[in-house]
PDB file of C-alpha atoms and ligand atoms in Angstrom:
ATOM      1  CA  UNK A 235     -86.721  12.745  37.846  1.00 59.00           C
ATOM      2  CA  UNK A 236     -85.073  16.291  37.741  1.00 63.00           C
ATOM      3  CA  UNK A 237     -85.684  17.064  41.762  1.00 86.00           C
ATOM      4  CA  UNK A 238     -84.902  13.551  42.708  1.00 90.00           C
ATOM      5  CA  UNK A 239     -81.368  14.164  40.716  1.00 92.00           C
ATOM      6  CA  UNK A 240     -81.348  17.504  42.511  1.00 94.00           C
ATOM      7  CA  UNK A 241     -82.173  16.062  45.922  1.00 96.00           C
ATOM      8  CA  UNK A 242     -79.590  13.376  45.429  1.00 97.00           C
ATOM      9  CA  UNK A 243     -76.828  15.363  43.517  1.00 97.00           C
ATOM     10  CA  UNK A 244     -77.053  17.840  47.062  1.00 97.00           C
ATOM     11  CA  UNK A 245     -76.717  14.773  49.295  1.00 97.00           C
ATOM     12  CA  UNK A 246     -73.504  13.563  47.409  1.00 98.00           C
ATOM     13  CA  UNK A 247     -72.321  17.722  48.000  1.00 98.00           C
ATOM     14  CA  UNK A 248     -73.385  17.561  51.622  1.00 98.00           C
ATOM     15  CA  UNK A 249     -71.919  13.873  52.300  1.00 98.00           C
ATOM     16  CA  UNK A 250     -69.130  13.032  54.617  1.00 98.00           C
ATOM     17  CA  UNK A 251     -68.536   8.889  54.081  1.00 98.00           C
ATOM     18  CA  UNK A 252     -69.587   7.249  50.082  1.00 98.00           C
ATOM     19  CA  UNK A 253     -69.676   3.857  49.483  1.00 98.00           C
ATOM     20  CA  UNK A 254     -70.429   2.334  46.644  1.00 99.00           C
ATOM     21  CA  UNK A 255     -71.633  -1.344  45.576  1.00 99.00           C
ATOM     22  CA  UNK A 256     -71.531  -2.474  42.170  1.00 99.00           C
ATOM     23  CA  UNK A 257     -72.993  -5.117  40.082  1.00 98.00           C
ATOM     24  CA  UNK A 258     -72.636  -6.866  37.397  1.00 98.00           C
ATOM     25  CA  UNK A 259     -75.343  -4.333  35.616  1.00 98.00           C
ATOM     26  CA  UNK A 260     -72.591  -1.259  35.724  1.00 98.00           C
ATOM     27  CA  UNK A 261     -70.718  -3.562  33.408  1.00 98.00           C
ATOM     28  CA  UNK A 262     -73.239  -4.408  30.841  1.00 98.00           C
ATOM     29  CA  UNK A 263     -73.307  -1.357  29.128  1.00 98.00           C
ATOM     30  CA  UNK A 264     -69.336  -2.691  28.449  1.00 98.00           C
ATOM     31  CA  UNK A 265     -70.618  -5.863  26.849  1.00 97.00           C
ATOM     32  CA  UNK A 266     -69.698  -8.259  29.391  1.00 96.00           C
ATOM     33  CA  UNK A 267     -73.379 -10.644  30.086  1.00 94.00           C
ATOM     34  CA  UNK A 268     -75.189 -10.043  33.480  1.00 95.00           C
ATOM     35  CA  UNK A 269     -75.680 -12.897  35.512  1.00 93.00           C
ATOM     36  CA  UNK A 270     -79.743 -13.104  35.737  1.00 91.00           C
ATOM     37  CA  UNK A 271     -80.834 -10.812  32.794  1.00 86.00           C
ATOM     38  CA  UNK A 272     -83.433 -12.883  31.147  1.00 81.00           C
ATOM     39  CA  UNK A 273     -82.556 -14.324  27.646  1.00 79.00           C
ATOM     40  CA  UNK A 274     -78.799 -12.701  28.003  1.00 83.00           C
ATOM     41  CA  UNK A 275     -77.896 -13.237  31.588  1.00 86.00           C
ATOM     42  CA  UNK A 276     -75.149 -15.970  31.615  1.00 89.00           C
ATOM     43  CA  UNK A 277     -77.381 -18.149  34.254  1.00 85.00           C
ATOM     44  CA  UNK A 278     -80.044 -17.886  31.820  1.00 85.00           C
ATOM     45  CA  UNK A 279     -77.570 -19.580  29.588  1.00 86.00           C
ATOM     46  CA  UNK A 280     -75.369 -21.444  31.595  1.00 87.00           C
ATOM     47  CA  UNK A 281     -75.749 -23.554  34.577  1.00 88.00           C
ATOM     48  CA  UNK A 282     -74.479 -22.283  37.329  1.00 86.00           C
ATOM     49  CA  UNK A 283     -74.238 -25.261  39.694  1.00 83.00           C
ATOM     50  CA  UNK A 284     -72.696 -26.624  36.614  1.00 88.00           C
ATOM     51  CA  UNK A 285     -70.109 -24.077  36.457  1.00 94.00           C
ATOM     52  CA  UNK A 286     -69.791 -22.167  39.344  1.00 94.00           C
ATOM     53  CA  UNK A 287     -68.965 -24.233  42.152  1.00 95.00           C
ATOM     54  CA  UNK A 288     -66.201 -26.049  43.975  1.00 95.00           C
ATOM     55  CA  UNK A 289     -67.850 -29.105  43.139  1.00 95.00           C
ATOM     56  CA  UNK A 290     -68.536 -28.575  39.999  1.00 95.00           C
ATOM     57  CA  UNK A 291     -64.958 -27.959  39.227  1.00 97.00           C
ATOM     58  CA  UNK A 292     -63.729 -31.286  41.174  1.00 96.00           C
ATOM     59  CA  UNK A 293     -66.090 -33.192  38.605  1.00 96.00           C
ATOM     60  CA  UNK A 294     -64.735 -31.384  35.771  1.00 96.00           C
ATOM     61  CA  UNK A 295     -62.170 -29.108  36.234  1.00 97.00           C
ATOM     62  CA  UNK A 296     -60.885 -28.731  32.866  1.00 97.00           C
ATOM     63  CA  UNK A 297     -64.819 -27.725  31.696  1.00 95.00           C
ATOM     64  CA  UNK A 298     -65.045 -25.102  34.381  1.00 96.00           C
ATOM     65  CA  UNK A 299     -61.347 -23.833  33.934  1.00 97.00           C
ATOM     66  CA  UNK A 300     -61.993 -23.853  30.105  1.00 97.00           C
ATOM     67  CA  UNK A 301     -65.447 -21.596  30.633  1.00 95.00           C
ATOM     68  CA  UNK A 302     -63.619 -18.876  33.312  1.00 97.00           C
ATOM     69  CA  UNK A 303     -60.627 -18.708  30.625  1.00 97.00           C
ATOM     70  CA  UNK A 304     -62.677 -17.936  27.854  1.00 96.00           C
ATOM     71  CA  UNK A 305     -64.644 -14.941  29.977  1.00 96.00           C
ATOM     72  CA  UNK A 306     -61.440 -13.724  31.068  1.00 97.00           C
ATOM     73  CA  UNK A 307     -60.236 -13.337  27.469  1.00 97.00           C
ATOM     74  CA  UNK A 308     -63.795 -12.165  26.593  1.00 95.00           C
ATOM     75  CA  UNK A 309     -63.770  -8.857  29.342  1.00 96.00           C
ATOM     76  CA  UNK A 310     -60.043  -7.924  28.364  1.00 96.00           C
ATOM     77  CA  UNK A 311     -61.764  -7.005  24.523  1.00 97.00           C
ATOM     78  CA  UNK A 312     -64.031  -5.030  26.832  1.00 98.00           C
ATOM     79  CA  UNK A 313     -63.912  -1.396  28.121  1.00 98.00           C
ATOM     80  CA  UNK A 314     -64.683   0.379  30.866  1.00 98.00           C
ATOM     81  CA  UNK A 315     -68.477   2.581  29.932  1.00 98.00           C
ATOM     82  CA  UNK A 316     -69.223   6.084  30.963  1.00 98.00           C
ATOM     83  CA  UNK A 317     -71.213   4.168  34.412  1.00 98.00           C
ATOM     84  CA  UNK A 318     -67.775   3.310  35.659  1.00 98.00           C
ATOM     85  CA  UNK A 319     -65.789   6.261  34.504  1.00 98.00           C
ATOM     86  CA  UNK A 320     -68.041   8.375  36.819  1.00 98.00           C
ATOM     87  CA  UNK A 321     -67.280   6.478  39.494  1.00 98.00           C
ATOM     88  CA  UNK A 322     -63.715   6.807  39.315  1.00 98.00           C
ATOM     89  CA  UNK A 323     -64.124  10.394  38.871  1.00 98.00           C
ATOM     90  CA  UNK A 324     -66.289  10.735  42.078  1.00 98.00           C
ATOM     91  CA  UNK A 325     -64.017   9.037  44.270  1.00 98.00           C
ATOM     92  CA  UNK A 326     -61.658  11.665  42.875  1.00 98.00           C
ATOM     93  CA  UNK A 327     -63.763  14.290  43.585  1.00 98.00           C
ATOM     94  CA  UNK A 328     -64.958  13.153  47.296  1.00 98.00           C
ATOM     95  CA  UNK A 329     -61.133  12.469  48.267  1.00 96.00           C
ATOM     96  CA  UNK A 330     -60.065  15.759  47.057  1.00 97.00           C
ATOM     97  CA  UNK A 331     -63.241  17.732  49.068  1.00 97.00           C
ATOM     98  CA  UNK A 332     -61.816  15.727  52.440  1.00 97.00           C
ATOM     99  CA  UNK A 333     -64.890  12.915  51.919  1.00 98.00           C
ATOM    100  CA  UNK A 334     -64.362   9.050  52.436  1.00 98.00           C
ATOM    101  CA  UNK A 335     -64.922   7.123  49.647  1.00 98.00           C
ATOM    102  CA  UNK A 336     -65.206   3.108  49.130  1.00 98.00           C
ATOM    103  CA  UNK A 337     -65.886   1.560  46.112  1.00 99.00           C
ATOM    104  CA  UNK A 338     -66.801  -2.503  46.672  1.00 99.00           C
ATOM    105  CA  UNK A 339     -67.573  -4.476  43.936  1.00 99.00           C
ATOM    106  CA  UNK A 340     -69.184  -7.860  42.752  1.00 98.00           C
ATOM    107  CA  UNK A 341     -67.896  -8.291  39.714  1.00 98.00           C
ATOM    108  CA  UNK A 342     -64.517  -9.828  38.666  1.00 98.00           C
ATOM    109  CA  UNK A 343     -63.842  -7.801  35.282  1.00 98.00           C
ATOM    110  CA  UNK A 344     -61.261  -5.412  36.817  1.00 98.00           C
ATOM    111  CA  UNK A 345     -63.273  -2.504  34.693  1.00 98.00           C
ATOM    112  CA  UNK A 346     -63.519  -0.133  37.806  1.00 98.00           C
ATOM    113  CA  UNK A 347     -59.497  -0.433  37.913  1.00 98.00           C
ATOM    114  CA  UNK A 348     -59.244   0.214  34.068  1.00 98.00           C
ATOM    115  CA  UNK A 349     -61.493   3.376  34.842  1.00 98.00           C
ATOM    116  CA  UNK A 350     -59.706   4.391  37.340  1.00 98.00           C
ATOM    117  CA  UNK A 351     -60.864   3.553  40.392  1.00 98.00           C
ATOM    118  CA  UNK A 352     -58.077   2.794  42.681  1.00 98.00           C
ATOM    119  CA  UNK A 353     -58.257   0.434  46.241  1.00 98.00           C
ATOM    120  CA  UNK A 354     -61.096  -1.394  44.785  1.00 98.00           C
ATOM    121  CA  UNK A 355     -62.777  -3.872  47.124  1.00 98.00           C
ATOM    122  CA  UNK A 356     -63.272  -7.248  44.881  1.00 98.00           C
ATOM    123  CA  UNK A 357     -66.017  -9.391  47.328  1.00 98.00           C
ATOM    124  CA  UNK A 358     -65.987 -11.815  44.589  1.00 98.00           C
ATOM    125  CA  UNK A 359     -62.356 -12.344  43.449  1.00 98.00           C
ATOM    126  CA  UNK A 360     -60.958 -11.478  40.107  1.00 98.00           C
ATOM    127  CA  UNK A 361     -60.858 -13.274  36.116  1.00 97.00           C
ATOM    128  CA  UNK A 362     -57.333 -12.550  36.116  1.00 97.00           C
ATOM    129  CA  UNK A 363     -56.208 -14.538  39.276  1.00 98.00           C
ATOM    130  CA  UNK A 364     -55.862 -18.017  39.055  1.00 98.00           C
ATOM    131  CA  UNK A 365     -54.771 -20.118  42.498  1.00 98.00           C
ATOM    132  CA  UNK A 366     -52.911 -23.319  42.956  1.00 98.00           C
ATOM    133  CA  UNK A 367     -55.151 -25.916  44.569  1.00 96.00           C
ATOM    134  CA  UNK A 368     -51.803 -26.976  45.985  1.00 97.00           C
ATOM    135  CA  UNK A 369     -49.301 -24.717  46.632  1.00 97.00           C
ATOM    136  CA  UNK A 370     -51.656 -21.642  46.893  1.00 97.00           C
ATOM    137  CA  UNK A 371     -49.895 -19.470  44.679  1.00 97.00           C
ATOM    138  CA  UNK A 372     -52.126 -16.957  42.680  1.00 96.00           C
ATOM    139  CA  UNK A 373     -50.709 -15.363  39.727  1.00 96.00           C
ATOM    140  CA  UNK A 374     -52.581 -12.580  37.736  1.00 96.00           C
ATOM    141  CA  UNK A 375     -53.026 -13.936  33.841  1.00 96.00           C
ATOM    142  CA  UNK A 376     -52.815 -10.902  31.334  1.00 94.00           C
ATOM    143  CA  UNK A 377     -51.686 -13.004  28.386  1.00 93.00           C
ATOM    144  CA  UNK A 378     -53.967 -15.248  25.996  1.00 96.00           C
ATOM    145  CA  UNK A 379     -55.862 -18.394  26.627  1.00 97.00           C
ATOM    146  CA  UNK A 380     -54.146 -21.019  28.871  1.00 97.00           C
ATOM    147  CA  UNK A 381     -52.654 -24.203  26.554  1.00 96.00           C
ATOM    148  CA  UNK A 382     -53.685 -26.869  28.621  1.00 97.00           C
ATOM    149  CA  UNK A 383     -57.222 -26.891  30.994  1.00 97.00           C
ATOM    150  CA  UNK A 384     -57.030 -27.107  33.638  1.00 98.00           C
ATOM    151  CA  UNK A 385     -53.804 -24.786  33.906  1.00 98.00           C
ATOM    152  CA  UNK A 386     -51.162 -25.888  35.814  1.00 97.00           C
ATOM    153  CA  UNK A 387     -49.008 -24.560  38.174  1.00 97.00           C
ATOM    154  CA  UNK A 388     -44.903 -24.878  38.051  1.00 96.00           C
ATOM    155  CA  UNK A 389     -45.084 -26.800  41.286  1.00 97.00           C
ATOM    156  CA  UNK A 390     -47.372 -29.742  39.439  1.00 97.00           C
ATOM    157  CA  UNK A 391     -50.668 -28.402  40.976  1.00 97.00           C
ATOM    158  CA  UNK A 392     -53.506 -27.254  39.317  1.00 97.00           C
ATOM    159  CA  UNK A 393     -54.946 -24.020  38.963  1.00 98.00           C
ATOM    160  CA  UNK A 394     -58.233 -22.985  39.633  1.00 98.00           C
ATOM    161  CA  UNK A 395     -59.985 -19.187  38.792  1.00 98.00           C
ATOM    162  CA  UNK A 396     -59.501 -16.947  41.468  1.00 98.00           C
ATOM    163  CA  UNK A 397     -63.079 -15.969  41.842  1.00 98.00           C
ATOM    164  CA  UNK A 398     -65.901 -16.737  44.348  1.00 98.00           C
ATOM    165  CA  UNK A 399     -67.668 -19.497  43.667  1.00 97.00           C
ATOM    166  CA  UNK A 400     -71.550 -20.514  45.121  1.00 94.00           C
ATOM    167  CA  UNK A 401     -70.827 -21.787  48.819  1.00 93.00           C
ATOM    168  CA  UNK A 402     -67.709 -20.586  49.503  1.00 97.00           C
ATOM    169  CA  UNK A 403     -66.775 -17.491  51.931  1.00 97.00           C
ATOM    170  CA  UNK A 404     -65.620 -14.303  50.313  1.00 98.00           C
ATOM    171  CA  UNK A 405     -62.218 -12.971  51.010  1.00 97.00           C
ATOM    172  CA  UNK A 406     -62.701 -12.123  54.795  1.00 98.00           C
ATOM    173  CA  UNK A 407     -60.097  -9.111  54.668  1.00 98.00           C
ATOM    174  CA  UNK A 408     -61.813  -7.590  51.396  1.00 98.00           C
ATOM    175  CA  UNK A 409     -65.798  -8.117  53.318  1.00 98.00           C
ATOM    176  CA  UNK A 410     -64.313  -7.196  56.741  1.00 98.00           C
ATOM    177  CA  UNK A 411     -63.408  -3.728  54.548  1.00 98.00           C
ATOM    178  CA  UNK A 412     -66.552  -3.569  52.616  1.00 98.00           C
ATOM    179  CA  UNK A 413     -68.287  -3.892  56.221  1.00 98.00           C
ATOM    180  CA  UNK A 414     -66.965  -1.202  57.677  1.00 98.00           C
ATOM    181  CA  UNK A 415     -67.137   1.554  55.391  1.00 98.00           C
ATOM    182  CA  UNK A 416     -71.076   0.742  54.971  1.00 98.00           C
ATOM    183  CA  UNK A 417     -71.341   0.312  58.722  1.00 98.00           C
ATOM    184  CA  UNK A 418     -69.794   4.412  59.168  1.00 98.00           C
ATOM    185  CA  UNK A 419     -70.979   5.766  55.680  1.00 98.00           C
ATOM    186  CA  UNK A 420     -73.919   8.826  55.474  1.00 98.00           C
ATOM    187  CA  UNK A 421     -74.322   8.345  51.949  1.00 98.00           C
ATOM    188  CA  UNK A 422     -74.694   4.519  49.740  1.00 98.00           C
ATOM    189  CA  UNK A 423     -75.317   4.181  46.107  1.00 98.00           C
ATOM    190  CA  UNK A 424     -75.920   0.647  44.341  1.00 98.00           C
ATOM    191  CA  UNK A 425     -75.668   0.476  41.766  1.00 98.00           C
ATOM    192  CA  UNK A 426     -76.264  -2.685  38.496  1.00 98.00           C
ATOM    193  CA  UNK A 427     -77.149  -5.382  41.144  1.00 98.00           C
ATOM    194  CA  UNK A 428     -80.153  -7.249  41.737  1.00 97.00           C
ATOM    195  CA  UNK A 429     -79.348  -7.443  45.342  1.00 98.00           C
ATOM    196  CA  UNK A 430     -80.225 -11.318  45.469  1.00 97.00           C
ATOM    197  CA  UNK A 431     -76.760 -12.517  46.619  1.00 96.00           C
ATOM    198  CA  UNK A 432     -75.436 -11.839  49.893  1.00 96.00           C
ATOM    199  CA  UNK A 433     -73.333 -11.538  51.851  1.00 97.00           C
ATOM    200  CA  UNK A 434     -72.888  -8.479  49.087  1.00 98.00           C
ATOM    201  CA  UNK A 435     -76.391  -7.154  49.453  1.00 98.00           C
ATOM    202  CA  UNK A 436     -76.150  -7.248  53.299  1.00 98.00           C
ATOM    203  CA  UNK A 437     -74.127  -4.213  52.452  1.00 98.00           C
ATOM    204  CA  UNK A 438     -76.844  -2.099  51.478  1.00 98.00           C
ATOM    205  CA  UNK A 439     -79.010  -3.086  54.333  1.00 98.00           C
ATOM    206  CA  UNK A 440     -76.181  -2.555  56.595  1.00 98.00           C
ATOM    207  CA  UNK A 441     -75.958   0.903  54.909  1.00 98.00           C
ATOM    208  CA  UNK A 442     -79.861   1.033  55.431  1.00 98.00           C
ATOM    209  CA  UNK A 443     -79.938   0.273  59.020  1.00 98.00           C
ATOM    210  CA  UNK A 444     -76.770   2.681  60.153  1.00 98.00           C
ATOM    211  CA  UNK A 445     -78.904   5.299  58.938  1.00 98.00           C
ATOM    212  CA  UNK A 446     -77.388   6.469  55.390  1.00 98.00           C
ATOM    213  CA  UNK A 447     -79.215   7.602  52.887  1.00 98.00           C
ATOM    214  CA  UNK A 448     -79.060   4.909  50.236  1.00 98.00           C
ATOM    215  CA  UNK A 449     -79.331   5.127  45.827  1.00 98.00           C
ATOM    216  CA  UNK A 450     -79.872   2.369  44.070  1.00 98.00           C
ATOM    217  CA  UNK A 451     -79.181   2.526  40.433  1.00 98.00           C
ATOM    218  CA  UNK A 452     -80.700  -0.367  38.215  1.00 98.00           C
ATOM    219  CA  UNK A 453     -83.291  -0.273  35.561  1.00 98.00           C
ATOM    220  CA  UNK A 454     -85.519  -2.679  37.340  1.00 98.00           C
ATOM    221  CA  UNK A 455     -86.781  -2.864  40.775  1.00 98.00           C
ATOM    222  CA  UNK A 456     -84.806  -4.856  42.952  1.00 98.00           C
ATOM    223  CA  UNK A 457     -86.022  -6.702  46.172  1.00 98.00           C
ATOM    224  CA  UNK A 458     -84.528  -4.122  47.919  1.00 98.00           C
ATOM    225  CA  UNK A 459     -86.313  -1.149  45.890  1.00 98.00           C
ATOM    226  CA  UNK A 460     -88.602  -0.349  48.839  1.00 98.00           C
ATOM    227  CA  UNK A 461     -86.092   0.099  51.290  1.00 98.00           C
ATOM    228  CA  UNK A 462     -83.557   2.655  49.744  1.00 98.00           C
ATOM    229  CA  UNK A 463     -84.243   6.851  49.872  1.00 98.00           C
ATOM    230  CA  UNK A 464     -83.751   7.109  46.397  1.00 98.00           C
ATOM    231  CA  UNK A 465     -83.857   4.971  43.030  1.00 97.00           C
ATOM    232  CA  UNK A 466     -82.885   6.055  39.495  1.00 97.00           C
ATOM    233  CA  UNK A 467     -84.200   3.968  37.184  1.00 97.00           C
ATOM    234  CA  UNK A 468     -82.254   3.427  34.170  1.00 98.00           C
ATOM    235  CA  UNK A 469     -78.785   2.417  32.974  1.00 98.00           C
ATOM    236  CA  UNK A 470     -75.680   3.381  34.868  1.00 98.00           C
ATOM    237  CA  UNK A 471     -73.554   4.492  31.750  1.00 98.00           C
ATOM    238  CA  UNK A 472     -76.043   7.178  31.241  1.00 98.00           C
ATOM    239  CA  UNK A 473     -77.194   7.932  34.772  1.00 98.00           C
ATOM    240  CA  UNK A 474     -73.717   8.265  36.907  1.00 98.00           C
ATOM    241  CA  UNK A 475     -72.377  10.542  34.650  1.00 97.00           C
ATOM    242  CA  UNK A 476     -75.459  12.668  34.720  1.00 96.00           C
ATOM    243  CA  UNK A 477     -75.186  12.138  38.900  1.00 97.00           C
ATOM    244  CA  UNK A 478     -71.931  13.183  39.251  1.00 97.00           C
ATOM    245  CA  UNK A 479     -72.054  16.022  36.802  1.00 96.00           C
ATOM    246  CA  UNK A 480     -75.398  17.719  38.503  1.00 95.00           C
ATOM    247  CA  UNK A 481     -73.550  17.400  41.705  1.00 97.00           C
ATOM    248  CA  UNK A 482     -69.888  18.604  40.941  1.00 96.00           C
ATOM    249  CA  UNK A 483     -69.337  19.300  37.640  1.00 87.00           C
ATOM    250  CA  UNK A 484     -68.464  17.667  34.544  1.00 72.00           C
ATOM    251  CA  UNK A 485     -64.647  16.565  34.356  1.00 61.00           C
ATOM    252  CA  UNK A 486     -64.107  19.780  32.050  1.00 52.00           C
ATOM    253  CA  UNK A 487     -63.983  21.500  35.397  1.00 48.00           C
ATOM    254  CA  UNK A 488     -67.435  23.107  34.875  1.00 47.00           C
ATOM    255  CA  UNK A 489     -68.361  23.706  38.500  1.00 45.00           C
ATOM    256  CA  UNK A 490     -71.803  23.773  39.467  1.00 40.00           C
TER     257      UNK A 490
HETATM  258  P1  OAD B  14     -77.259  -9.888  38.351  1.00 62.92           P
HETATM  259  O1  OAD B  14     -77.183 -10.385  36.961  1.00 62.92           O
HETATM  260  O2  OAD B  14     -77.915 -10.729  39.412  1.00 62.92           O
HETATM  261  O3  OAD B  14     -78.041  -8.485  38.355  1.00 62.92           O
HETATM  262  C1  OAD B  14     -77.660  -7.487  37.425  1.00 62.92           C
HETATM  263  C2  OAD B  14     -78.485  -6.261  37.743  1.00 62.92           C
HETATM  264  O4  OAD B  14     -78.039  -5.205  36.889  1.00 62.92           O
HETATM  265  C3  OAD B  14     -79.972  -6.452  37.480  1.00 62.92           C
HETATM  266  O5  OAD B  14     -80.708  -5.970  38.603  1.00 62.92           O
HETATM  267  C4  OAD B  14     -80.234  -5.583  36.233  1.00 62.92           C
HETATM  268  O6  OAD B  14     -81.534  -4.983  36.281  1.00 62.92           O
HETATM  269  C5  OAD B  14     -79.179  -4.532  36.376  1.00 62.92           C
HETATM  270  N1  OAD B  14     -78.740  -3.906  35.124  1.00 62.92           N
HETATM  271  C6  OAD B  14     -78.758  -4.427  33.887  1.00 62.92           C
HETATM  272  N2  OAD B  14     -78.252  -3.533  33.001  1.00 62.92           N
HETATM  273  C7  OAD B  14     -77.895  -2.425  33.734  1.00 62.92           C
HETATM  274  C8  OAD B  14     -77.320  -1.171  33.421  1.00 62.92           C
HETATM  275  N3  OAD B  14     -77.011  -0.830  32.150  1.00 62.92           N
HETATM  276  N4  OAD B  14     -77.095  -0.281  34.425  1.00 62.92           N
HETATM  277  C9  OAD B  14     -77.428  -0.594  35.704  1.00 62.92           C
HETATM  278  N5  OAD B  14     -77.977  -1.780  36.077  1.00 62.92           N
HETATM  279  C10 OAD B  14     -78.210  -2.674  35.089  1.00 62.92           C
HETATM  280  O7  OAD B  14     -75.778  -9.506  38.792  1.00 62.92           O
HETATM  281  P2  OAD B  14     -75.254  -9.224  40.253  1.00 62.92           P
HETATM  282  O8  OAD B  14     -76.279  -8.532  41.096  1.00 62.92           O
HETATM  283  O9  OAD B  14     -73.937  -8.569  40.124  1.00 62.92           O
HETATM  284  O10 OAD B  14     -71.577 -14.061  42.036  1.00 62.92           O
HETATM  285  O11 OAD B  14     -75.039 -10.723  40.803  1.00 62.92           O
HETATM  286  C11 OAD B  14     -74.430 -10.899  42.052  1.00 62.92           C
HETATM  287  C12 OAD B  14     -73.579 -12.133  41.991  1.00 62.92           C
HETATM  288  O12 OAD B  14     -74.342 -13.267  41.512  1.00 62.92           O
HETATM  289  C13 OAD B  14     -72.409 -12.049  41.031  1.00 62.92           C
HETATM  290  O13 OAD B  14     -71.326 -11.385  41.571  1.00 62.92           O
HETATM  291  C14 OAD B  14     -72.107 -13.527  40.822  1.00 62.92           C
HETATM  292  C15 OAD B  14     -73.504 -14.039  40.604  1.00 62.92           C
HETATM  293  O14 OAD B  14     -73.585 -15.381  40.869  1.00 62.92           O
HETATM  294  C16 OAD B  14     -70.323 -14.608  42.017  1.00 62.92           C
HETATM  295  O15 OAD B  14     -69.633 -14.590  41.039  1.00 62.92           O
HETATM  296  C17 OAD B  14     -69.906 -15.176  43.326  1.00 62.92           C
END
């Protein structure tokens, strides 16, 4: 594994344009359940269709809102790992040395923010927003669990989590944005995603087929495994830090 950290820690030296797609997997090492994880993946527990759809929330909207709630006050006991601390140190890094850096993300924990990480692409909404089905107004909820389920709004509506649900079309600004940057980068890590759910995973293809050199960064093989230059198996928590150290330097300032 040491060239293959070598080989990629020189490609992150030599890069012009980083992006960077996370999964729920960069957040496990936080404590917050993966999605398809057998045994502890929260569709291995849960239903989605039963939870994470429009329609499911029409039928029962005070089931679904209660279920988002309690994750949101879940992930604030949580903290961001070492996986996304190195991430938000890299962008750091890549700015300051005159690189582009774009860090788009599945997950709706905010973690990457409470690294860090700044101008965060969310493709799949946030825990902490919740919309009016009426009005449209989205608030960010910091404080503890809602009284009432489904939350209401002040003009009578009711409020709904501001996340992407199964079915529905991802925040065109925040995918037009993720597009882009994987469309003109040299250089595309992945990282904690099983690349099943697109559009998200288009990214890396996208990546793939404009030519950059892509990481992927998952313990298991993924179905695009075969496809990417590079793939370090293992957890991100330990593996990022290890990344970005070999290719700039630990945040001591240790250059390399
Ligand atoms: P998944 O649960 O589908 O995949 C998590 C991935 O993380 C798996 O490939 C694991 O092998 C990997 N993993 C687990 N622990 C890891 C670690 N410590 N370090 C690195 N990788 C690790 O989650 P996502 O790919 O994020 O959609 O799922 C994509 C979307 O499907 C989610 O955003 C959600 C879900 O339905 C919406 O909410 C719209």
């Amino acid at each position: 594994m040491i060239d293959l950290f070598d080989d990629v820690a020189q490609s992150l030296r030599t890069a012009r344009s980083i992006v960077v797609l996370t999964g729920a997997g960069i957040s496990a090492e936080s404590g917050i359940p993966t999605f398809r994880d057998a045994l502890t993946g929260l569709w291995a527990r849960f239903n989605a269709a039963e939870l994470a759809t429009l329609e499911a929330f029409a039928h029962d909207p005070e089931l679904v809102s209660r279920w988002y709630d309690q994750r949101r006050i879940q992930v604030a006991q949580c903290r961001p790992n070492a996986g996304h601390l190195a991430l938000a140190h890299l962008q750091q890094i890549a700015r300051g040395r005159g690189k582009s850096f774009t860090l788009a993300t599945q997950n709706v924990d905010r973690l990457h923010q409470a690294a860090g990480s700044t101008e965060v692409i969310e493709l799949h909404g946030s825990l902490w927003v919740w919309r009016c089905l009426d009005c449209g107004t989205e608030s960010e909820e910091r404080g503890g669990a809602f009284e009432e389920y489904p939350p209401t709004c002040p003009c009578g509506g009711i409020r709904r989590p501001g996340v992407v649900w199964f079915g529905e079309m991802l925040p065109a600004a925040a995918l037009a944005a993720a597009q882009v940057a994987a469309e003109r980068c040299d250089r595309f890590i992945s990282v904690g995603t099983s690349s099943l759910v697109y559009p998200a995973a288009g990214l890396i293809e996208q990546a793939i087929a404009a030519g950059a050199s892509v990481l992927e960064v998952n313990p298991h093989a993924t179905p695009l495994s075969d496809r990417v230059r590079w793939s370090l198996r293992g957890p991100a928590g330990e593996l990022l830090p290890r990344l970005v150290d070999a290719a700039f330097g630990s945040p001591s300032g240790k250059n390399v």
